């Protein structure tokens, strides 16, 4: 199998630019896997910095400061001390190569360098990364294709399979509707009670219970924030390039800043019940709709929906799971916008939603899916 033997979708990176913002270091908070061919350098020159990752699927990775901060090779000026020998995964960020029965190049919108409109051509860089990862991609496509075939067979047998391309096309025609709270409320309601959701059953301006939506948004967002593992805490790289994490204990949200030395510094508290989503203004809706267009085109998002269907025993129709997942993502983003507004005063316009997406997208890409990132 060669590069030509599998399809590569570059649509998410086409027309985009990416730059590395000096002093950011956000990517250095992501503990990178060290591939077999890269281990010799670290074993010879920095053996103390090569560690086993946590979790059931262990792999060799670079150590983090105090086991929870940035990479040990990030200096006080937030520059890499081993830049010429950095790992493959360091080089790939903010590009993600998602493998299903083909390859999709996706962008991590938590990287601020993707929002400036400056830097190198993302498409050219992506093609170079795909070429460099060819051997790994060959094997991954083979393995992931088998998983996808099994899912399709199970979904068809259970009678819950739908045409994913039609679902995506329908969503693309209703992106702005998915930024309307009434529409979101109706979609979520239909996903719970109807055998097969049709978007035509929802419209903008539907009546909704704001308290119910707040409760749903809070539950969704807090689920991802509620962890005792520092490596699993969602990180928000703020406008001043500070690294921020939020933890939850008994409905109390604590805001902490991650220091360059790996220490966590307390900054404030907030009652989760007092953080409330609000309808978006036109500018905020536009930014959110553009991001939902990205999500709707991501194979990893679809793969995550497939994962949920499989985990739930093939009880939900694909249309219910897909539309429901997208609506849930909107609520998560809006609650995070409210959280950031509480601590940073970012609001619910274009600025507030952009910041919420920056806070959210890395977690979105980390969501379980039946495919794999390579």
Tab-separated table of C-alpha atoms in Angstrom:
chain	number	residue	atom	x	y	z
A	1	UNK	CA	0.000	0.000	0.000
A	2	UNK	CA	1.334	3.460	-0.904
A	3	UNK	CA	0.099	6.992	-0.325
A	4	UNK	CA	-2.079	6.648	-3.425
A	5	UNK	CA	-3.806	3.585	-1.917
A	6	UNK	CA	-5.804	5.599	0.595
A	7	UNK	CA	-7.792	8.774	0.242
A	8	UNK	CA	-6.778	11.910	2.131
A	9	UNK	CA	-9.325	14.641	2.844
A	10	UNK	CA	-7.672	18.071	3.166
A	11	UNK	CA	-10.868	20.130	3.106
A	12	UNK	CA	-10.508	21.427	6.677
A	13	UNK	CA	-7.035	22.840	6.068
A	14	UNK	CA	-7.576	24.205	2.551
A	15	UNK	CA	-7.261	27.994	2.470
A	16	UNK	CA	-6.053	28.189	6.093
A	17	UNK	CA	-2.792	29.497	7.532
A	18	UNK	CA	-1.006	28.508	10.714
A	19	UNK	CA	1.600	30.353	12.719
A	20	UNK	CA	3.437	29.585	15.928
A	21	UNK	CA	2.838	32.495	18.306
A	22	UNK	CA	5.945	33.385	20.291
A	23	UNK	CA	5.442	32.783	24.014
A	24	UNK	CA	2.311	30.637	23.620
A	25	UNK	CA	3.496	27.114	24.422
A	26	UNK	CA	-0.027	25.665	24.456
A	27	UNK	CA	1.054	22.612	22.467
A	28	UNK	CA	3.763	21.916	25.053
A	29	UNK	CA	1.039	21.058	27.576
A	30	UNK	CA	0.082	18.049	25.435
A	31	UNK	CA	2.292	15.165	26.540
A	32	UNK	CA	3.594	13.738	23.241
A	33	UNK	CA	4.136	10.095	22.475
A	34	UNK	CA	7.723	9.228	21.586
A	35	UNK	CA	7.736	6.906	18.585
A	36	UNK	CA	10.094	3.873	18.554
A	37	UNK	CA	12.510	5.482	16.103
A	38	UNK	CA	12.741	8.593	18.318
A	39	UNK	CA	13.492	6.848	21.606
A	40	UNK	CA	17.222	6.297	21.017
A	41	UNK	CA	17.942	10.033	21.096
A	42	UNK	CA	16.185	10.490	24.424
A	43	UNK	CA	17.576	7.308	25.981
A	44	UNK	CA	21.090	8.415	25.089
A	45	UNK	CA	20.839	12.123	25.879
A	46	UNK	CA	17.887	12.590	28.254
A	47	UNK	CA	16.943	9.214	29.786
A	48	UNK	CA	15.331	10.849	32.814
A	49	UNK	CA	12.897	12.675	30.539
A	50	UNK	CA	11.449	9.548	28.920
A	51	UNK	CA	8.485	8.213	30.879
A	52	UNK	CA	5.566	5.832	30.539
A	53	UNK	CA	2.223	7.503	30.010
A	54	UNK	CA	-0.686	6.876	32.377
A	55	UNK	CA	-3.750	4.856	31.508
A	56	UNK	CA	-4.423	1.369	30.133
A	57	UNK	CA	-2.779	1.965	26.733
A	58	UNK	CA	0.660	2.998	27.909
A	59	UNK	CA	3.310	4.408	25.613
A	60	UNK	CA	6.622	6.216	25.965
A	61	UNK	CA	6.222	9.978	26.311
A	62	UNK	CA	8.163	13.051	27.379
A	63	UNK	CA	8.035	13.994	31.038
A	64	UNK	CA	6.096	17.025	32.235
A	65	UNK	CA	7.185	19.515	34.874
A	66	UNK	CA	6.025	18.210	38.249
A	67	UNK	CA	4.172	15.552	36.286
A	68	UNK	CA	1.371	17.905	35.286
A	69	UNK	CA	2.689	21.133	33.752
A	70	UNK	CA	4.383	21.807	30.443
A	71	UNK	CA	7.020	19.638	28.794
A	72	UNK	CA	10.319	19.548	30.701
A	73	UNK	CA	12.086	20.824	27.576
A	74	UNK	CA	10.141	24.094	27.504
A	75	UNK	CA	12.405	26.791	28.949
A	76	UNK	CA	11.493	29.935	30.891
A	77	UNK	CA	11.042	31.861	27.626
A	78	UNK	CA	8.628	29.176	26.410
A	79	UNK	CA	11.004	27.935	23.770
A	80	UNK	CA	11.840	24.287	23.094
A	81	UNK	CA	15.353	23.324	24.204
A	82	UNK	CA	15.477	20.352	21.827
A	83	UNK	CA	13.599	21.869	18.898
A	84	UNK	CA	15.640	20.043	16.233
A	85	UNK	CA	14.895	16.726	17.969
A	86	UNK	CA	11.277	17.339	18.969
A	87	UNK	CA	8.903	14.427	18.519
A	88	UNK	CA	6.719	13.753	15.502
A	89	UNK	CA	3.634	14.668	17.479
A	90	UNK	CA	5.195	17.988	18.456
A	91	UNK	CA	5.868	18.692	14.787
A	92	UNK	CA	2.310	17.776	13.779
A	93	UNK	CA	0.504	20.127	16.174
A	94	UNK	CA	-1.970	21.734	15.454
A	95	UNK	CA	-2.661	19.206	12.696
A	96	UNK	CA	-4.424	15.938	13.521
A	97	UNK	CA	-4.465	12.979	11.155
A	98	UNK	CA	-7.708	11.118	11.789
A	99	UNK	CA	-8.028	7.666	10.294
A	100	UNK	CA	-11.281	5.877	9.465
A	101	UNK	CA	-11.545	4.073	6.139
A	102	UNK	CA	-9.553	7.032	4.809
A	103	UNK	CA	-7.492	9.889	6.274
A	104	UNK	CA	-8.832	13.299	7.274
A	105	UNK	CA	-6.529	16.156	8.260
A	106	UNK	CA	-8.127	18.221	11.023
A	107	UNK	CA	-7.013	21.361	12.837
A	108	UNK	CA	-6.931	21.947	16.582
A	109	UNK	CA	-8.751	25.266	16.932
A	110	UNK	CA	-7.463	25.586	20.501
A	111	UNK	CA	-4.254	26.788	18.857
A	112	UNK	CA	-4.343	30.584	18.691
A	113	UNK	CA	-2.021	30.499	15.701
A	114	UNK	CA	-4.938	29.316	13.576
A	115	UNK	CA	-6.982	32.439	14.312
A	116	UNK	CA	-4.547	35.126	13.168
A	117	UNK	CA	-4.758	34.594	9.407
A	118	UNK	CA	-0.959	34.627	9.300
A	119	UNK	CA	1.768	32.061	8.908
A	120	UNK	CA	2.442	29.175	6.558
A	121	UNK	CA	0.000	27.606	4.146
A	122	UNK	CA	-1.783	24.889	6.120
A	123	UNK	CA	-2.495	22.727	3.095
A	124	UNK	CA	1.170	22.531	2.111
A	125	UNK	CA	2.212	21.659	5.655
A	126	UNK	CA	-0.515	19.050	5.954
A	127	UNK	CA	0.594	17.299	2.786
A	128	UNK	CA	4.159	17.123	4.068
A	129	UNK	CA	2.946	15.610	7.348
A	130	UNK	CA	0.824	13.007	5.592
A	131	UNK	CA	3.802	12.006	3.442
A	132	UNK	CA	6.042	11.729	6.511
A	133	UNK	CA	3.442	9.593	8.313
A	134	UNK	CA	2.802	7.290	5.347
A	135	UNK	CA	4.020	4.075	6.988
A	136	UNK	CA	1.963	4.670	10.132
A	137	UNK	CA	-1.073	5.691	8.102
A	138	UNK	CA	-0.971	2.529	5.979
A	139	UNK	CA	-1.301	0.310	9.028
A	140	UNK	CA	-3.807	2.593	10.756
A	141	UNK	CA	-6.103	2.723	7.714
A	142	UNK	CA	-6.072	-1.055	7.498
A	143	UNK	CA	-7.002	-1.449	11.164
A	144	UNK	CA	-9.548	1.376	11.288
A	145	UNK	CA	-11.268	0.239	8.090
A	146	UNK	CA	-12.007	-3.107	9.727
A	147	UNK	CA	-13.510	-1.355	12.763
A	148	UNK	CA	-15.663	0.854	10.562
A	149	UNK	CA	-16.902	-2.120	8.520
A	150	UNK	CA	-17.925	-3.866	11.718
A	151	UNK	CA	-19.760	-0.765	12.911
A	152	UNK	CA	-21.652	-0.396	9.629
A	153	UNK	CA	-22.700	-4.040	9.745
A	154	UNK	CA	-23.907	-3.753	13.343
A	155	UNK	CA	-25.747	-0.478	12.706
A	156	UNK	CA	-27.511	-1.831	9.623
A	157	UNK	CA	-28.460	-5.026	11.431
A	158	UNK	CA	-29.942	-2.953	14.260
A	159	UNK	CA	-31.805	-0.714	11.802
A	160	UNK	CA	-30.186	2.494	13.096
A	161	UNK	CA	-27.909	3.339	10.166
A	162	UNK	CA	-28.565	6.458	8.097
A	163	UNK	CA	-26.821	8.237	5.246
A	164	UNK	CA	-24.160	10.320	7.021
A	165	UNK	CA	-23.558	12.465	3.930
A	166	UNK	CA	-27.239	13.463	3.911
A	167	UNK	CA	-27.149	14.267	7.632
A	168	UNK	CA	-24.122	16.479	7.092
A	169	UNK	CA	-25.723	18.189	4.116
A	170	UNK	CA	-28.863	18.894	6.134
A	171	UNK	CA	-26.834	20.344	9.005
A	172	UNK	CA	-24.849	22.525	6.599
A	173	UNK	CA	-28.143	24.053	5.478
A	174	UNK	CA	-29.139	24.805	9.099
A	175	UNK	CA	-25.874	25.945	10.710
A	176	UNK	CA	-27.282	29.266	11.850
A	177	UNK	CA	-30.315	27.482	13.318
A	178	UNK	CA	-28.020	25.470	15.581
A	179	UNK	CA	-26.971	28.722	17.289
A	180	UNK	CA	-30.581	29.426	18.349
A	181	UNK	CA	-31.519	28.193	21.823
A	182	UNK	CA	-35.114	27.403	20.853
A	183	UNK	CA	-33.959	25.279	17.930
A	184	UNK	CA	-31.387	23.496	20.130
A	185	UNK	CA	-34.001	22.772	22.778
A	186	UNK	CA	-36.357	21.250	20.209
A	187	UNK	CA	-33.617	19.084	18.651
A	188	UNK	CA	-32.611	17.705	22.054
A	189	UNK	CA	-36.227	16.994	22.924
A	190	UNK	CA	-36.880	15.172	19.644
A	191	UNK	CA	-33.659	13.153	20.002
A	192	UNK	CA	-34.991	11.745	23.275
A	193	UNK	CA	-38.570	10.873	22.274
A	194	UNK	CA	-38.660	10.314	18.518
A	195	UNK	CA	-37.473	7.172	16.760
A	196	UNK	CA	-35.860	9.184	13.971
A	197	UNK	CA	-35.229	12.920	14.163
A	198	UNK	CA	-35.982	15.162	11.201
A	199	UNK	CA	-34.629	18.706	11.342
A	200	UNK	CA	-37.807	19.892	9.643
A	201	UNK	CA	-39.509	19.293	12.985
A	202	UNK	CA	-37.572	22.182	14.591
A	203	UNK	CA	-37.367	25.859	13.787
A	204	UNK	CA	-35.753	29.031	15.105
A	205	UNK	CA	-37.646	30.881	17.781
A	206	UNK	CA	-39.157	27.769	19.394
A	207	UNK	CA	-40.241	28.301	22.990
A	208	UNK	CA	-37.774	26.885	25.473
A	209	UNK	CA	-37.138	26.662	29.196
A	210	UNK	CA	-33.889	28.532	29.869
A	211	UNK	CA	-33.449	26.811	33.234
A	212	UNK	CA	-33.658	23.377	31.618
A	213	UNK	CA	-31.126	24.380	28.968
A	214	UNK	CA	-28.820	25.831	31.623
A	215	UNK	CA	-29.020	22.591	33.586
A	216	UNK	CA	-28.254	20.540	30.487
A	217	UNK	CA	-25.379	22.830	29.459
A	218	UNK	CA	-23.911	22.802	32.974
A	219	UNK	CA	-24.110	19.020	33.227
A	220	UNK	CA	-22.410	18.569	29.864
A	221	UNK	CA	-19.597	21.014	30.554
A	222	UNK	CA	-18.949	19.946	34.133
A	223	UNK	CA	-18.626	16.321	33.065
A	224	UNK	CA	-15.446	17.206	31.190
A	225	UNK	CA	-14.175	19.487	33.981
A	226	UNK	CA	-14.779	17.022	36.808
A	227	UNK	CA	-11.485	15.149	37.062
A	228	UNK	CA	-8.775	14.738	39.668
A	229	UNK	CA	-6.137	13.955	37.050
A	230	UNK	CA	-4.190	17.122	36.151
A	231	UNK	CA	-3.347	15.656	32.735
A	232	UNK	CA	-7.059	15.356	31.931
A	233	UNK	CA	-8.020	18.877	32.966
A	234	UNK	CA	-9.185	21.014	30.021
A	235	UNK	CA	-6.757	23.894	29.478
A	236	UNK	CA	-7.725	27.361	28.323
A	237	UNK	CA	-4.937	29.398	26.754
A	238	UNK	CA	-6.141	32.927	27.460
A	239	UNK	CA	-5.676	36.048	25.378
A	240	UNK	CA	-2.620	36.956	27.468
A	241	UNK	CA	-1.239	33.430	26.710
A	242	UNK	CA	-1.644	32.306	30.323
A	243	UNK	CA	-2.560	28.651	30.856
A	244	UNK	CA	-5.750	28.163	32.862
A	245	UNK	CA	-7.560	25.125	34.241
A	246	UNK	CA	-10.903	24.787	35.991
A	247	UNK	CA	-11.854	22.056	38.430
A	248	UNK	CA	-15.167	21.245	40.081
A	249	UNK	CA	-15.847	20.105	43.632
A	250	UNK	CA	-19.395	19.960	44.973
A	251	UNK	CA	-20.668	22.371	42.319
A	252	UNK	CA	-17.910	24.879	43.100
A	253	UNK	CA	-15.682	25.797	40.157
A	254	UNK	CA	-12.081	26.671	40.975
A	255	UNK	CA	-9.985	28.629	38.495
A	256	UNK	CA	-6.244	27.961	38.604
A	257	UNK	CA	-3.370	29.202	36.500
A	258	UNK	CA	-0.637	26.778	35.436
A	259	UNK	CA	2.791	28.238	36.055
A	260	UNK	CA	5.787	27.748	33.798
A	261	UNK	CA	7.262	25.648	36.622
A	262	UNK	CA	4.313	23.233	36.607
A	263	UNK	CA	2.697	24.610	39.755
A	264	UNK	CA	-1.045	25.318	39.863
A	265	UNK	CA	-1.907	28.724	41.340
A	266	UNK	CA	-5.382	29.465	42.690
A	267	UNK	CA	-7.075	32.456	41.060
A	268	UNK	CA	-10.727	32.316	42.049
A	269	UNK	CA	-13.960	30.440	42.754
A	270	UNK	CA	-17.439	30.515	41.226
A	271	UNK	CA	-20.708	28.762	41.997
A	272	UNK	CA	-21.552	26.604	38.987
A	273	UNK	CA	-25.273	27.317	39.448
A	274	UNK	CA	-24.608	31.028	38.966
A	275	UNK	CA	-22.932	30.535	35.582
A	276	UNK	CA	-25.704	30.803	32.999
A	277	UNK	CA	-25.816	30.639	29.235
A	278	UNK	CA	-27.388	33.513	27.304
A	279	UNK	CA	-28.726	33.967	23.772
A	280	UNK	CA	-25.969	35.016	21.385
A	281	UNK	CA	-25.819	38.267	19.486
A	282	UNK	CA	-25.435	38.207	15.695
A	283	UNK	CA	-21.627	38.325	15.788
A	284	UNK	CA	-21.416	35.486	18.309
A	285	UNK	CA	-23.870	33.396	16.289
A	286	UNK	CA	-21.780	33.891	13.153
A	287	UNK	CA	-18.561	32.688	14.804
A	288	UNK	CA	-20.343	29.685	16.309
A	289	UNK	CA	-22.000	28.759	13.005
A	290	UNK	CA	-18.614	28.828	11.253
A	291	UNK	CA	-17.162	26.495	13.867
A	292	UNK	CA	-20.154	24.158	13.645
A	293	UNK	CA	-19.444	23.945	9.923
A	294	UNK	CA	-15.974	22.664	10.825
A	295	UNK	CA	-17.388	20.115	13.285
A	296	UNK	CA	-19.955	18.964	10.770
A	297	UNK	CA	-17.175	18.212	8.293
A	298	UNK	CA	-14.898	16.370	10.715
A	299	UNK	CA	-14.608	12.620	10.436
A	300	UNK	CA	-13.525	12.504	14.083
A	301	UNK	CA	-16.846	14.074	15.110
A	302	UNK	CA	-18.751	11.489	13.078
A	303	UNK	CA	-16.502	8.775	14.507
A	304	UNK	CA	-17.350	10.015	17.996
A	305	UNK	CA	-21.069	9.746	17.207
A	306	UNK	CA	-20.480	6.195	15.969
A	307	UNK	CA	-18.660	5.451	19.230
A	308	UNK	CA	-21.666	6.646	21.256
A	309	UNK	CA	-24.060	4.519	19.216
A	310	UNK	CA	-21.882	1.458	19.769
A	311	UNK	CA	-21.488	2.208	23.492
A	312	UNK	CA	-25.281	2.516	23.843
A	313	UNK	CA	-25.914	-0.842	22.233
A	314	UNK	CA	-27.176	0.430	18.865
A	315	UNK	CA	-30.426	1.719	20.360
A	316	UNK	CA	-30.305	5.220	18.848
A	317	UNK	CA	-30.818	6.057	15.209
A	318	UNK	CA	-27.817	7.788	13.632
A	319	UNK	CA	-29.895	10.903	12.954
A	320	UNK	CA	-30.801	11.199	16.648
A	321	UNK	CA	-27.234	10.652	17.787
A	322	UNK	CA	-25.748	13.020	15.210
A	323	UNK	CA	-28.123	15.944	15.649
A	324	UNK	CA	-28.177	15.413	19.416
A	325	UNK	CA	-24.376	15.388	19.631
A	326	UNK	CA	-24.131	18.609	17.646
A	327	UNK	CA	-26.751	20.302	19.832
A	328	UNK	CA	-24.957	19.099	22.963
A	329	UNK	CA	-21.683	20.503	21.637
A	330	UNK	CA	-23.375	23.896	21.237
A	331	UNK	CA	-24.545	23.862	24.853
A	332	UNK	CA	-21.062	22.903	26.053
A	333	UNK	CA	-19.502	25.782	24.097
A	334	UNK	CA	-22.086	28.266	25.355
A	335	UNK	CA	-21.600	27.234	28.978
A	336	UNK	CA	-17.857	27.576	28.605
A	337	UNK	CA	-18.459	31.021	27.140
A	338	UNK	CA	-20.423	31.843	30.286
A	339	UNK	CA	-17.620	30.466	32.483
A	340	UNK	CA	-14.976	32.518	30.698
A	341	UNK	CA	-17.184	35.590	30.867
A	342	UNK	CA	-17.443	35.094	34.635
A	343	UNK	CA	-13.654	35.092	35.110
A	344	UNK	CA	-12.341	37.003	32.078
A	345	UNK	CA	-15.255	39.225	30.993
A	346	UNK	CA	-15.213	37.905	27.421
A	347	UNK	CA	-18.977	38.231	26.833
A	348	UNK	CA	-21.264	36.363	24.411
A	349	UNK	CA	-20.366	38.068	21.154
A	350	UNK	CA	-17.730	37.138	18.602
A	351	UNK	CA	-14.924	37.457	21.153
A	352	UNK	CA	-16.650	35.329	23.788
A	353	UNK	CA	-17.556	32.506	21.412
A	354	UNK	CA	-14.093	32.493	19.856
A	355	UNK	CA	-12.559	32.127	23.316
A	356	UNK	CA	-15.019	29.360	24.215
A	357	UNK	CA	-14.095	27.470	21.049
A	358	UNK	CA	-10.398	27.849	21.891
A	359	UNK	CA	-11.226	26.377	25.314
A	360	UNK	CA	-13.398	23.605	23.854
A	361	UNK	CA	-11.819	22.272	20.678
A	362	UNK	CA	-8.904	20.361	22.176
A	363	UNK	CA	-11.388	18.444	24.330
A	364	UNK	CA	-13.584	17.852	21.295
A	365	UNK	CA	-10.668	16.269	19.441
A	366	UNK	CA	-9.879	14.114	22.486
A	367	UNK	CA	-13.399	12.637	22.590
A	368	UNK	CA	-13.542	8.843	22.086
A	369	UNK	CA	-14.130	7.755	18.483
A	370	UNK	CA	-14.094	4.418	16.686
A	371	UNK	CA	-11.278	5.632	14.442
A	372	UNK	CA	-7.851	6.805	15.547
A	373	UNK	CA	-5.535	9.793	15.407
A	374	UNK	CA	-2.085	8.996	14.039
